[in-house]
Amino acid sequence: MEQPAAGGVMASIALYYPWMHFQDTDWLKLALLSWERVVRLRPRTVDDRDSEVVREIRGESDLLREITPSRRDLETVADAFFEILGYEDLARELNVLRLQTADPTLRVAEDFSPPPSQRLREPGHHPALLWIYCGGTGTKMSFALRRQLIEAGLAVQVDEHDPWVGLHPRLGTVYLTALADTVARHNTLSPVTDDPGMHHAVGALDRLADLIDLPVTPALQDTRAAYAQLSLRAVIRPERIASVPVVRLVSFRQRYASELAAFHTHIGSLAAELEQIAAVENSEIAQAHLQALYERTTKPRLDELRRALRAFGVESTVGTLGLKVDLGAVSGTVLGTLAVSGGHPAMGAGAVALSVVPYIAGRLKARQLQRTQSPVAYLLAAEQMSRRSRLGIRV
């Protein structure tokens, strides 16, 4: 079975899973600052239940893309499921008919109930089941696997024309996670989710039996994706991102596209450490390791960039540009002579301007060079953007 690529630069395109609609708009706003694209497995024929924020991001940016699994994707996942369908206890534990005859409000502790935006409202679709779209060209399951699941009592269909197949939530979430893992492998994508209770997608295809046997527990998503989010949250407080209009985030995203690419390269350079963290089973400890890695690697570079920019004597403050002129650096110029003479009034203002402008231009150019060469310049820009937005300054 194929293995995900290790090391190298992180994929700059994310795959959202397991649902078709985003659950956390603040998470999506950060995703707008984290990824070149975010794709989701959402057939165009299903109902649009996106929030207004999601629709605004769809209309104002090129962030979101919608794809459907390929035949190869579906067959890869089906082959993996065929290997475990022979387990004797599987049909008894995850029988959908047993679940349908139970209380409609039934929520077994170890099962993950789909969020409201993912539940079907049509008659006949039992609310305790997880319904997966299997209609037309946008199907998320192969015909062969769907037929075998139904025959084994592990799936149910209202009638032969119904494009939805209902599964026990435990089995359904495992299937969707394995599908995300497969699509990500085949298309060099980074699986990401805004659902903290979801399975870890990376490697899910190789551990189906374990995932079905164990209850759903919070798991750290792709460590590279998690690290990008952690870094942005370190410079943009969660309460700030909620107040930043989408149009400003889109403008920032377009302006700093090259800096974002450099930041992805920086995260890729931490691949060895991130792979070790990915092996940590406890999600809280894994988060602590990510935080420690940030404090040890990325934060010092960010602090160094701030110091370097201050050293150029041109400091960006909120709403103003402050200039601190180094007299030693301008000695021998008209400006230097003016300073040494104590600002003699005989010195014309035009002559001073002719000396000051090239000096400042040179400092600004050096400052910009320092900034563009830093792999963490994107974080500094994001920090400044959030501060200006908080004070109502247009960016």
mmCIF file of C-alpha atoms in Angstrom:
data_model
loop_
_atom_site.group_PDB
_atom_site.id
_atom_site.type_symbol
_atom_site.label_atom_id
_atom_site.label_comp_id
_atom_site.label_asym_id
_atom_site.label_seq_id
_atom_site.Cartn_x
_atom_site.Cartn_y
_atom_site.Cartn_z
ATOM 1 C CA MET A 1 0.000 0.000 0.000
ATOM 2 C CA GLU A 2 1.224 3.503 -0.829
ATOM 3 C CA GLN A 3 2.811 5.558 1.907
ATOM 4 C CA PRO A 4 2.597 9.337 2.299
ATOM 5 C CA ALA A 5 5.679 11.220 1.292
ATOM 6 C CA ALA A 6 7.975 12.083 4.170
ATOM 7 C CA GLY A 7 10.082 15.171 4.605
ATOM 8 C CA GLY A 8 10.416 17.995 2.115
ATOM 9 C CA VAL A 9 8.318 21.127 1.820
ATOM 10 C CA MET A 10 4.805 20.884 3.172
ATOM 11 C CA ALA A 11 2.004 20.741 0.643
ATOM 12 C CA SER A 12 0.668 24.255 0.127
ATOM 13 C CA ILE A 13 -2.820 22.954 -0.694
ATOM 14 C CA ALA A 14 -4.979 21.543 2.085
ATOM 15 C CA LEU A 15 -7.724 18.932 1.946
ATOM 16 C CA TYR A 16 -10.588 19.659 4.339
ATOM 17 C CA TYR A 17 -12.168 16.594 5.908
ATOM 18 C CA PRO A 18 -14.381 14.789 6.810
ATOM 19 C CA TRP A 19 -17.458 16.980 6.262
ATOM 20 C CA MET A 20 -18.700 18.872 3.207
ATOM 21 C CA HIS A 21 -19.365 22.110 5.112
ATOM 22 C CA PHE A 22 -17.026 24.021 7.405
ATOM 23 C CA GLN A 23 -17.934 24.114 11.085
ATOM 24 C CA ASP A 24 -15.707 26.936 12.410
ATOM 25 C CA THR A 25 -15.541 30.215 10.457
ATOM 26 C CA ASP A 26 -12.630 31.556 12.533
ATOM 27 C CA TRP A 27 -10.701 28.395 11.658
ATOM 28 C CA LEU A 28 -11.452 29.037 7.985
ATOM 29 C CA LYS A 29 -10.241 32.646 8.290
ATOM 30 C CA LEU A 30 -6.912 31.351 9.586
ATOM 31 C CA ALA A 31 -6.896 28.815 6.748
ATOM 32 C CA LEU A 32 -7.205 31.778 4.371
ATOM 33 C CA LEU A 33 -3.879 32.983 5.785
ATOM 34 C CA SER A 34 -2.287 29.526 5.945
ATOM 35 C CA TRP A 35 -2.852 27.850 2.596
ATOM 36 C CA GLU A 36 -2.695 28.627 -1.091
ATOM 37 C CA ARG A 37 -5.847 26.556 -1.570
ATOM 38 C CA VAL A 38 -8.257 24.517 0.533
ATOM 39 C CA VAL A 39 -10.140 21.797 -1.343
ATOM 40 C CA ARG A 40 -13.077 19.809 -0.041
ATOM 41 C CA LEU A 41 -14.887 16.700 -1.216
ATOM 42 C CA ARG A 42 -18.235 18.297 -1.925
ATOM 43 C CA PRO A 43 -20.337 17.305 -4.958
ATOM 44 C CA ARG A 44 -21.962 20.318 -6.569
ATOM 45 C CA THR A 45 -25.343 18.602 -6.618
ATOM 46 C CA VAL A 46 -25.747 18.606 -2.825
ATOM 47 C CA ASP A 47 -27.473 21.409 -0.916
ATOM 48 C CA ASP A 48 -25.377 24.497 -0.227
ATOM 49 C CA ARG A 49 -25.370 24.927 3.555
ATOM 50 C CA ASP A 50 -22.320 27.187 3.755
ATOM 51 C CA SER A 51 -22.399 30.108 6.186
ATOM 52 C CA GLU A 52 -22.307 33.705 4.962
ATOM 53 C CA VAL A 53 -18.605 33.956 5.876
ATOM 54 C CA VAL A 54 -17.800 30.889 3.781
ATOM 55 C CA ARG A 55 -19.782 32.272 0.860
ATOM 56 C CA GLU A 56 -17.952 35.584 1.134
ATOM 57 C CA ILE A 57 -14.595 33.811 1.071
ATOM 58 C CA ARG A 58 -15.771 31.807 -1.941
ATOM 59 C CA GLY A 59 -16.759 35.003 -3.748
ATOM 60 C CA GLU A 60 -13.829 37.241 -2.810
ATOM 61 C CA SER A 61 -10.874 34.841 -3.030
ATOM 62 C CA ASP A 62 -9.504 31.822 -4.840
ATOM 63 C CA LEU A 63 -8.992 29.875 -1.603
ATOM 64 C CA LEU A 64 -11.712 27.235 -1.919
ATOM 65 C CA ARG A 65 -11.919 24.475 -4.492
ATOM 66 C CA GLU A 66 -14.366 21.587 -4.681
ATOM 67 C CA ILE A 67 -13.349 18.196 -6.024
ATOM 68 C CA THR A 68 -14.759 14.677 -6.179
ATOM 69 C CA PRO A 69 -12.829 11.456 -5.528
ATOM 70 C CA SER A 70 -11.379 9.757 -8.587
ATOM 71 C CA ARG A 71 -12.102 6.149 -9.514
ATOM 72 C CA ARG A 72 -8.629 5.277 -8.298
ATOM 73 C CA ASP A 73 -9.329 6.923 -4.925
ATOM 74 C CA LEU A 74 -12.579 4.984 -4.471
ATOM 75 C CA GLU A 75 -11.096 1.646 -5.481
ATOM 76 C CA THR A 76 -8.108 2.095 -3.157
ATOM 77 C CA VAL A 77 -10.372 2.702 -0.147
ATOM 78 C CA ALA A 78 -12.738 -0.106 -1.198
ATOM 79 C CA ASP A 79 -9.895 -2.632 -1.405
ATOM 80 C CA ALA A 80 -8.802 -1.706 2.126
ATOM 81 C CA PHE A 81 -12.354 -2.120 3.459
ATOM 82 C CA PHE A 82 -12.877 -5.441 1.691
ATOM 83 C CA GLU A 83 -10.024 -6.818 3.808
ATOM 84 C CA ILE A 84 -11.817 -6.108 7.095
ATOM 85 C CA LEU A 85 -15.432 -6.844 6.143
ATOM 86 C CA GLY A 86 -14.967 -10.513 7.020
ATOM 87 C CA TYR A 87 -14.621 -9.807 10.735
ATOM 88 C CA GLU A 88 -17.392 -11.740 12.478
ATOM 89 C CA ASP A 89 -18.116 -9.151 15.151
ATOM 90 C CA LEU A 90 -18.226 -6.187 12.785
ATOM 91 C CA ALA A 91 -21.782 -6.639 11.467
ATOM 92 C CA ARG A 92 -23.148 -7.327 14.938
ATOM 93 C CA GLU A 93 -21.527 -4.267 16.538
ATOM 94 C CA LEU A 94 -22.160 -1.788 13.727
ATOM 95 C CA ASN A 95 -25.457 -3.098 12.345
ATOM 96 C CA VAL A 96 -27.388 -0.098 11.040
ATOM 97 C CA LEU A 97 -30.793 -1.747 11.509
ATOM 98 C CA ARG A 98 -30.136 -2.045 15.251
ATOM 99 C CA LEU A 99 -29.234 1.618 15.376
ATOM 100 C CA GLN A 100 -32.306 2.658 13.378
ATOM 101 C CA THR A 101 -34.707 0.914 15.724
ATOM 102 C CA ALA A 102 -33.181 2.645 18.753
ATOM 103 C CA ASP A 103 -34.157 6.018 20.136
ATOM 104 C CA PRO A 104 -33.726 8.663 17.338
ATOM 105 C CA THR A 105 -31.792 10.810 19.784
ATOM 106 C CA LEU A 106 -29.386 7.960 20.569
ATOM 107 C CA ARG A 107 -25.786 9.119 20.914
ATOM 108 C CA VAL A 108 -23.389 6.385 21.905
ATOM 109 C CA ALA A 109 -20.390 7.875 23.690
ATOM 110 C CA GLU A 110 -17.792 6.287 21.423
ATOM 111 C CA ASP A 111 -19.582 7.309 18.221
ATOM 112 C CA PHE A 112 -19.137 10.659 16.567
ATOM 113 C CA SER A 113 -22.468 12.160 15.629
ATOM 114 C CA PRO A 114 -22.277 14.332 12.481
ATOM 115 C CA PRO A 115 -22.766 18.083 13.020
ATOM 116 C CA PRO A 116 -26.112 19.692 12.123
ATOM 117 C CA SER A 117 -24.932 21.047 8.753
ATOM 118 C CA GLN A 118 -24.148 17.496 7.605
ATOM 119 C CA ARG A 119 -27.453 15.839 8.564
ATOM 120 C CA LEU A 120 -30.068 14.998 5.971
ATOM 121 C CA ARG A 121 -33.554 16.415 6.392
ATOM 122 C CA GLU A 122 -35.384 14.206 3.912
ATOM 123 C CA PRO A 123 -37.879 11.579 5.173
ATOM 124 C CA GLY A 124 -36.445 8.123 5.694
ATOM 125 C CA HIS A 125 -32.921 9.243 6.573
ATOM 126 C CA HIS A 126 -32.510 8.186 10.179
ATOM 127 C CA PRO A 127 -30.770 10.920 12.243
ATOM 128 C CA ALA A 128 -28.630 8.410 14.142
ATOM 129 C CA LEU A 129 -26.850 7.327 10.952
ATOM 130 C CA LEU A 130 -24.067 9.036 9.074
ATOM 131 C CA TRP A 131 -25.134 9.506 5.442
ATOM 132 C CA ILE A 132 -22.523 9.427 2.683
ATOM 133 C CA TYR A 133 -23.234 10.732 -0.801
ATOM 134 C CA CYS A 134 -23.098 8.018 -3.479
ATOM 135 C CA GLY A 135 -24.879 9.662 -6.385
ATOM 136 C CA GLY A 136 -23.677 10.239 -9.936
ATOM 137 C CA THR A 137 -20.184 11.458 -10.782
ATOM 138 C CA GLY A 138 -19.706 12.948 -7.328
ATOM 139 C CA THR A 139 -19.994 9.650 -5.457
ATOM 140 C CA LYS A 140 -17.807 9.158 -2.392
ATOM 141 C CA MET A 141 -18.011 5.360 -2.434
ATOM 142 C CA SER A 142 -17.542 2.719 -5.108
ATOM 143 C CA PHE A 143 -20.608 0.781 -6.240
ATOM 144 C CA ALA A 144 -19.002 -2.550 -5.273
ATOM 145 C CA LEU A 145 -18.253 -1.456 -1.700
ATOM 146 C CA ARG A 146 -21.695 0.113 -1.260
ATOM 147 C CA ARG A 147 -23.395 -3.132 -2.374
ATOM 148 C CA GLN A 148 -21.274 -5.277 -0.060
ATOM 149 C CA LEU A 149 -21.861 -2.989 2.933
ATOM 150 C CA ILE A 150 -25.628 -3.129 2.369
ATOM 151 C CA GLU A 151 -25.598 -6.930 2.007
ATOM 152 C CA ALA A 152 -23.566 -7.248 5.210
ATOM 153 C CA GLY A 153 -26.056 -5.106 7.144
ATOM 154 C CA LEU A 154 -23.456 -2.354 7.595
ATOM 155 C CA ALA A 155 -25.205 0.202 5.384
ATOM 156 C CA VAL A 156 -28.743 1.080 4.400
ATOM 157 C CA GLN A 157 -30.348 2.879 1.457
ATOM 158 C CA VAL A 158 -33.900 4.283 1.434
ATOM 159 C CA ASP A 159 -34.448 2.976 -2.114
ATOM 160 C CA GLU A 160 -32.370 2.202 -5.183
ATOM 161 C CA HIS A 161 -32.715 5.781 -6.445
ATOM 162 C CA ASP A 162 -31.568 7.399 -3.212
ATOM 163 C CA PRO A 163 -28.095 8.956 -3.676
ATOM 164 C CA TRP A 164 -27.281 8.581 0.035
ATOM 165 C CA VAL A 165 -26.086 5.527 1.970
ATOM 166 C CA GLY A 166 -26.395 5.451 5.766
ATOM 167 C CA LEU A 167 -23.674 3.948 7.966
ATOM 168 C CA HIS A 168 -23.138 3.539 11.679
ATOM 169 C CA PRO A 169 -21.330 6.758 12.746
ATOM 170 C CA ARG A 170 -18.271 4.861 13.934
ATOM 171 C CA LEU A 171 -17.873 3.124 10.582
ATOM 172 C CA GLY A 172 -18.851 6.222 8.597
ATOM 173 C CA THR A 173 -16.307 8.537 10.194
ATOM 174 C CA VAL A 174 -13.575 5.949 9.662
ATOM 175 C CA TYR A 175 -14.557 5.632 6.001
ATOM 176 C CA LEU A 176 -14.524 9.394 5.403
ATOM 177 C CA THR A 177 -11.171 9.728 7.167
ATOM 178 C CA ALA A 178 -9.654 6.914 5.100
ATOM 179 C CA LEU A 179 -11.039 8.528 1.940
ATOM 180 C CA ALA A 180 -9.400 11.837 2.903
ATOM 181 C CA ASP A 181 -6.097 10.053 3.539
ATOM 182 C CA THR A 182 -6.286 8.398 0.111
ATOM 183 C CA VAL A 183 -7.193 11.555 -1.825
ATOM 184 C CA ALA A 184 -4.444 13.453 -0.004
ATOM 185 C CA ARG A 185 -1.838 10.811 -0.909
ATOM 186 C CA HIS A 186 -2.844 10.722 -4.564
ATOM 187 C CA ASN A 187 -2.849 14.517 -4.938
ATOM 188 C CA THR A 188 -0.069 15.690 -2.554
ATOM 189 C CA LEU A 189 -2.467 17.467 -0.201
ATOM 190 C CA SER A 190 -2.326 18.114 3.542
ATOM 191 C CA PRO A 191 -5.442 16.819 5.360
ATOM 192 C CA VAL A 192 -6.868 19.433 7.745
ATOM 193 C CA THR A 193 -10.009 19.605 9.864
ATOM 194 C CA ASP A 194 -11.805 22.063 12.112
ATOM 195 C CA ASP A 195 -13.370 19.174 14.028
ATOM 196 C CA PRO A 196 -11.270 18.451 17.150
ATOM 197 C CA GLY A 197 -12.987 15.104 17.698
ATOM 198 C CA MET A 198 -12.091 13.640 14.335
ATOM 199 C CA HIS A 199 -9.648 10.835 13.571
ATOM 200 C CA HIS A 200 -6.155 11.727 12.425
ATOM 201 C CA ALA A 201 -6.371 11.322 8.621
ATOM 202 C CA VAL A 202 -2.684 10.799 7.818
ATOM 203 C CA GLY A 203 -2.085 7.039 7.796
ATOM 204 C CA ALA A 204 -5.761 6.193 8.412
ATOM 205 C CA LEU A 205 -5.905 3.915 5.389
ATOM 206 C CA ASP A 206 -3.305 1.627 6.971
ATOM 207 C CA ARG A 207 -5.071 1.262 10.329
ATOM 208 C CA LEU A 208 -8.749 0.805 9.497
ATOM 209 C CA ALA A 209 -9.307 -2.113 11.853
ATOM 210 C CA ASP A 210 -7.781 -0.221 14.768
ATOM 211 C CA LEU A 211 -9.879 2.881 14.091
ATOM 212 C CA ILE A 212 -13.111 0.907 13.905
ATOM 213 C CA ASP A 213 -12.317 -1.026 17.062
ATOM 214 C CA LEU A 214 -11.352 2.014 19.139
ATOM 215 C CA PRO A 215 -13.663 4.890 20.138
ATOM 216 C CA VAL A 216 -13.252 8.213 18.374
ATOM 217 C CA THR A 217 -10.787 10.332 20.319
ATOM 218 C CA PRO A 218 -9.369 13.796 19.662
ATOM 219 C CA ALA A 219 -6.311 13.471 17.458
ATOM 220 C CA LEU A 220 -3.715 15.921 16.220
ATOM 221 C CA GLN A 221 -4.180 16.583 12.541
ATOM 222 C CA ASP A 222 -1.225 16.730 10.120
ATOM 223 C CA THR A 223 1.554 18.171 12.281
ATOM 224 C CA ARG A 224 2.729 20.529 9.544
ATOM 225 C CA ALA A 225 -0.764 21.946 9.170
ATOM 226 C CA ALA A 226 -1.109 22.152 12.940
ATOM 227 C CA TYR A 227 2.225 23.957 13.183
ATOM 228 C CA ALA A 228 1.167 26.561 10.627
ATOM 229 C CA GLN A 229 -2.013 27.241 12.601
ATOM 230 C CA LEU A 230 -0.159 27.365 15.919
ATOM 231 C CA SER A 231 2.343 29.883 14.526
ATOM 232 C CA LEU A 232 -0.397 32.157 13.230
ATOM 233 C CA ARG A 233 -2.316 31.947 16.496
ATOM 234 C CA ALA A 234 0.869 32.968 18.304
ATOM 235 C CA VAL A 235 0.903 36.312 16.457
ATOM 236 C CA ILE A 236 -2.844 36.752 15.869
ATOM 237 C CA ARG A 237 -4.937 36.341 18.982
ATOM 238 C CA PRO A 238 -8.072 34.241 18.417
ATOM 239 C CA GLU A 239 -10.361 37.123 19.393
ATOM 240 C CA ARG A 240 -8.738 39.348 16.759
ATOM 241 C CA ILE A 241 -9.273 37.049 13.803
ATOM 242 C CA ALA A 242 -13.036 37.063 14.414
ATOM 243 C CA SER A 243 -13.158 40.847 14.033
ATOM 244 C CA VAL A 244 -11.051 41.082 10.863
ATOM 245 C CA PRO A 245 -13.276 41.441 7.772
ATOM 246 C CA VAL A 246 -12.862 38.839 5.055
ATOM 247 C CA VAL A 247 -12.012 41.500 2.465
ATOM 248 C CA ARG A 248 -8.966 42.569 4.507
ATOM 249 C CA LEU A 249 -7.779 39.006 4.885
ATOM 250 C CA VAL A 250 -8.112 38.477 1.152
ATOM 251 C CA SER A 251 -6.125 41.655 0.435
ATOM 252 C CA PHE A 252 -3.395 40.563 2.851
ATOM 253 C CA ARG A 253 -3.305 37.097 1.314
ATOM 254 C CA GLN A 254 -2.758 38.521 -2.173
ATOM 255 C CA ARG A 255 -0.071 40.973 -1.066
ATOM 256 C CA TYR A 256 2.029 38.474 0.891
ATOM 257 C CA ALA A 257 1.767 35.382 -1.307
ATOM 258 C CA SER A 258 5.554 35.050 -1.730
ATOM 259 C CA GLU A 259 6.136 35.411 2.017
ATOM 260 C CA LEU A 260 3.586 32.644 2.643
ATOM 261 C CA ALA A 261 5.482 30.370 0.261
ATOM 262 C CA ALA A 262 8.703 31.084 2.155
ATOM 263 C CA PHE A 263 6.983 30.284 5.444
ATOM 264 C CA HIS A 264 5.827 26.923 4.037
ATOM 265 C CA THR A 265 9.451 26.215 3.132
ATOM 266 C CA HIS A 266 10.451 27.033 6.705
ATOM 267 C CA ILE A 267 7.913 24.536 8.052
ATOM 268 C CA GLY A 268 9.189 21.964 5.575
ATOM 269 C CA SER A 269 12.673 22.365 7.073
ATOM 270 C CA LEU A 270 11.234 21.135 10.389
ATOM 271 C CA ALA A 271 9.979 17.877 8.848
ATOM 272 C CA ALA A 272 12.115 15.577 11.005
ATOM 273 C CA GLU A 273 10.920 17.128 14.271
ATOM 274 C CA LEU A 274 7.311 17.248 13.088
ATOM 275 C CA GLU A 275 7.360 13.577 12.104
ATOM 276 C CA GLN A 276 8.490 12.669 15.613
ATOM 277 C CA ILE A 277 5.632 14.723 17.079
ATOM 278 C CA ALA A 278 3.172 12.976 14.736
ATOM 279 C CA ALA A 279 3.998 9.702 16.502
ATOM 280 C CA VAL A 280 2.863 11.085 19.881
ATOM 281 C CA GLU A 281 -0.444 9.437 20.824
ATOM 282 C CA ASN A 282 -1.682 11.979 23.368
ATOM 283 C CA SER A 283 -2.988 15.071 21.550
ATOM 284 C CA GLU A 284 -2.308 17.439 24.479
ATOM 285 C CA ILE A 285 1.304 16.295 24.720
ATOM 286 C CA ALA A 286 1.640 16.585 20.942
ATOM 287 C CA GLN A 287 0.397 20.185 21.145
ATOM 288 C CA ALA A 288 2.942 20.858 23.897
ATOM 289 C CA HIS A 289 5.695 19.504 21.667
ATOM 290 C CA LEU A 290 4.534 21.759 18.821
ATOM 291 C CA GLN A 291 4.576 24.779 21.133
ATOM 292 C CA ALA A 292 8.078 23.894 22.330
ATOM 293 C CA LEU A 293 9.261 23.546 18.739
ATOM 294 C CA TYR A 294 7.825 26.977 17.919
ATOM 295 C CA GLU A 295 9.526 28.544 20.951
ATOM 296 C CA ARG A 296 12.819 26.909 20.008
ATOM 297 C CA THR A 297 12.902 27.531 16.242
ATOM 298 C CA THR A 298 10.372 29.927 14.724
ATOM 299 C CA LYS A 299 9.888 32.468 17.515
ATOM 300 C CA PRO A 300 13.637 33.277 17.854
ATOM 301 C CA ARG A 301 13.797 33.955 14.108
ATOM 302 C CA LEU A 302 10.757 36.203 14.388
ATOM 303 C CA ASP A 303 12.346 38.126 17.278
ATOM 304 C CA GLU A 304 15.580 38.385 15.295
ATOM 305 C CA LEU A 305 13.706 39.834 12.326
ATOM 306 C CA ARG A 306 12.097 42.471 14.564
ATOM 307 C CA ARG A 307 15.499 43.469 15.950
ATOM 308 C CA ALA A 308 17.041 43.610 12.495
ATOM 309 C CA LEU A 309 14.294 45.876 11.180
ATOM 310 C CA ARG A 310 14.663 48.193 14.164
ATOM 311 C CA ALA A 311 18.398 48.392 13.485
ATOM 312 C CA PHE A 312 17.732 49.924 10.084
ATOM 313 C CA GLY A 313 16.224 52.944 11.816
ATOM 314 C CA VAL A 314 12.935 52.743 9.947
ATOM 315 C CA GLU A 315 10.282 51.357 12.237
ATOM 316 C CA SER A 316 6.753 50.475 11.258
ATOM 317 C CA THR A 317 4.338 51.545 13.954
ATOM 318 C CA VAL A 318 0.559 51.415 13.994
ATOM 319 C CA GLY A 319 -0.558 54.004 11.500
ATOM 320 C CA THR A 320 2.727 55.946 11.268
ATOM 321 C CA LEU A 321 6.207 55.595 9.827
ATOM 322 C CA GLY A 322 8.809 56.683 12.364
ATOM 323 C CA LEU A 323 12.322 57.600 11.183
ATOM 324 C CA LYS A 324 15.405 57.432 13.363
ATOM 325 C CA VAL A 325 18.362 58.873 11.470
ATOM 326 C CA ASP A 326 21.876 57.605 12.295
ATOM 327 C CA LEU A 327 24.123 60.691 12.194
ATOM 328 C CA GLY A 328 27.202 58.541 11.829
ATOM 329 C CA ALA A 329 25.793 56.940 8.729
ATOM 330 C CA VAL A 330 25.098 60.286 7.073
ATOM 331 C CA SER A 331 28.301 62.118 8.054
ATOM 332 C CA GLY A 332 29.791 63.907 5.075
ATOM 333 C CA THR A 333 26.400 64.562 3.547
ATOM 334 C CA VAL A 334 24.537 67.841 3.593
ATOM 335 C CA LEU A 335 22.294 66.358 6.283
ATOM 336 C CA GLY A 336 25.356 65.422 8.327
ATOM 337 C CA THR A 337 26.865 68.847 7.953
ATOM 338 C CA LEU A 338 23.586 70.402 9.030
ATOM 339 C CA ALA A 339 23.465 68.194 12.095
ATOM 340 C CA VAL A 340 27.049 68.943 13.056
ATOM 341 C CA SER A 341 26.570 72.679 12.598
ATOM 342 C CA GLY A 342 23.569 72.574 14.866
ATOM 343 C CA GLY A 343 21.098 73.158 12.033
ATOM 344 C CA HIS A 344 22.405 76.491 10.653
ATOM 345 C CA PRO A 345 19.451 78.389 9.117
ATOM 346 C CA ALA A 346 21.526 79.246 6.040
ATOM 347 C CA MET A 347 21.188 75.631 4.919
ATOM 348 C CA GLY A 348 18.372 75.412 2.365
ATOM 349 C CA ALA A 349 15.494 72.985 2.910
ATOM 350 C CA GLY A 350 15.773 71.736 -0.665
ATOM 351 C CA ALA A 351 19.385 70.685 -0.158
ATOM 352 C CA VAL A 352 18.423 68.828 3.001
ATOM 353 C CA ALA A 353 15.639 66.990 1.153
ATOM 354 C CA LEU A 354 18.008 65.928 -1.608
ATOM 355 C CA SER A 355 20.185 64.240 1.020
ATOM 356 C CA VAL A 356 17.456 62.846 3.252
ATOM 357 C CA VAL A 357 15.421 61.179 0.509
ATOM 358 C CA PRO A 358 18.253 58.960 -0.867
ATOM 359 C CA TYR A 359 19.261 58.078 2.695
ATOM 360 C CA ILE A 360 15.750 57.010 3.666
ATOM 361 C CA ALA A 361 15.238 55.202 0.349
ATOM 362 C CA GLY A 362 18.402 53.210 0.962
ATOM 363 C CA ARG A 363 17.347 52.287 4.462
ATOM 364 C CA LEU A 364 13.892 51.256 3.272
ATOM 365 C CA LYS A 365 15.397 49.129 0.521
ATOM 366 C CA ALA A 366 17.724 47.394 2.982
ATOM 367 C CA ARG A 367 14.833 46.879 5.350
ATOM 368 C CA GLN A 368 12.691 45.342 2.628
ATOM 369 C CA LEU A 369 15.537 43.044 1.601
ATOM 370 C CA GLN A 370 15.974 41.903 5.192
ATOM 371 C CA ARG A 371 12.275 41.205 5.412
ATOM 372 C CA THR A 372 11.891 39.300 2.161
ATOM 373 C CA GLN A 373 14.871 37.085 2.954
ATOM 374 C CA SER A 374 13.396 35.959 6.267
ATOM 375 C CA PRO A 375 11.251 32.786 6.202
ATOM 376 C CA VAL A 376 9.149 34.142 9.072
ATOM 377 C CA ALA A 377 8.403 37.533 7.540
ATOM 378 C CA TYR A 378 4.873 36.313 6.860
ATOM 379 C CA LEU A 379 4.188 35.951 10.576
ATOM 380 C CA LEU A 380 5.403 39.478 11.293
ATOM 381 C CA ALA A 381 3.198 40.872 8.531
ATOM 382 C CA ALA A 382 0.201 38.925 9.864
ATOM 383 C CA GLU A 383 0.841 40.266 13.358
ATOM 384 C CA GLN A 384 0.931 43.861 12.108
ATOM 385 C CA MET A 385 -2.168 43.328 9.980
ATOM 386 C CA SER A 386 -4.187 42.061 12.943
ATOM 387 C CA ARG A 387 -3.106 44.990 15.121
ATOM 388 C CA ARG A 388 -4.053 47.550 12.502
ATOM 389 C CA SER A 389 -7.387 45.879 11.889
ATOM 390 C CA ARG A 390 -8.118 45.933 15.619
ATOM 391 C CA LEU A 391 -7.591 49.719 15.643
ATOM 392 C CA GLY A 392 -9.723 50.233 12.542
ATOM 393 C CA ILE A 393 -6.803 51.072 10.231
ATOM 394 C CA ARG A 394 -7.260 50.016 6.626
ATOM 395 C CA VAL A 395 -4.688 47.469 5.441
#
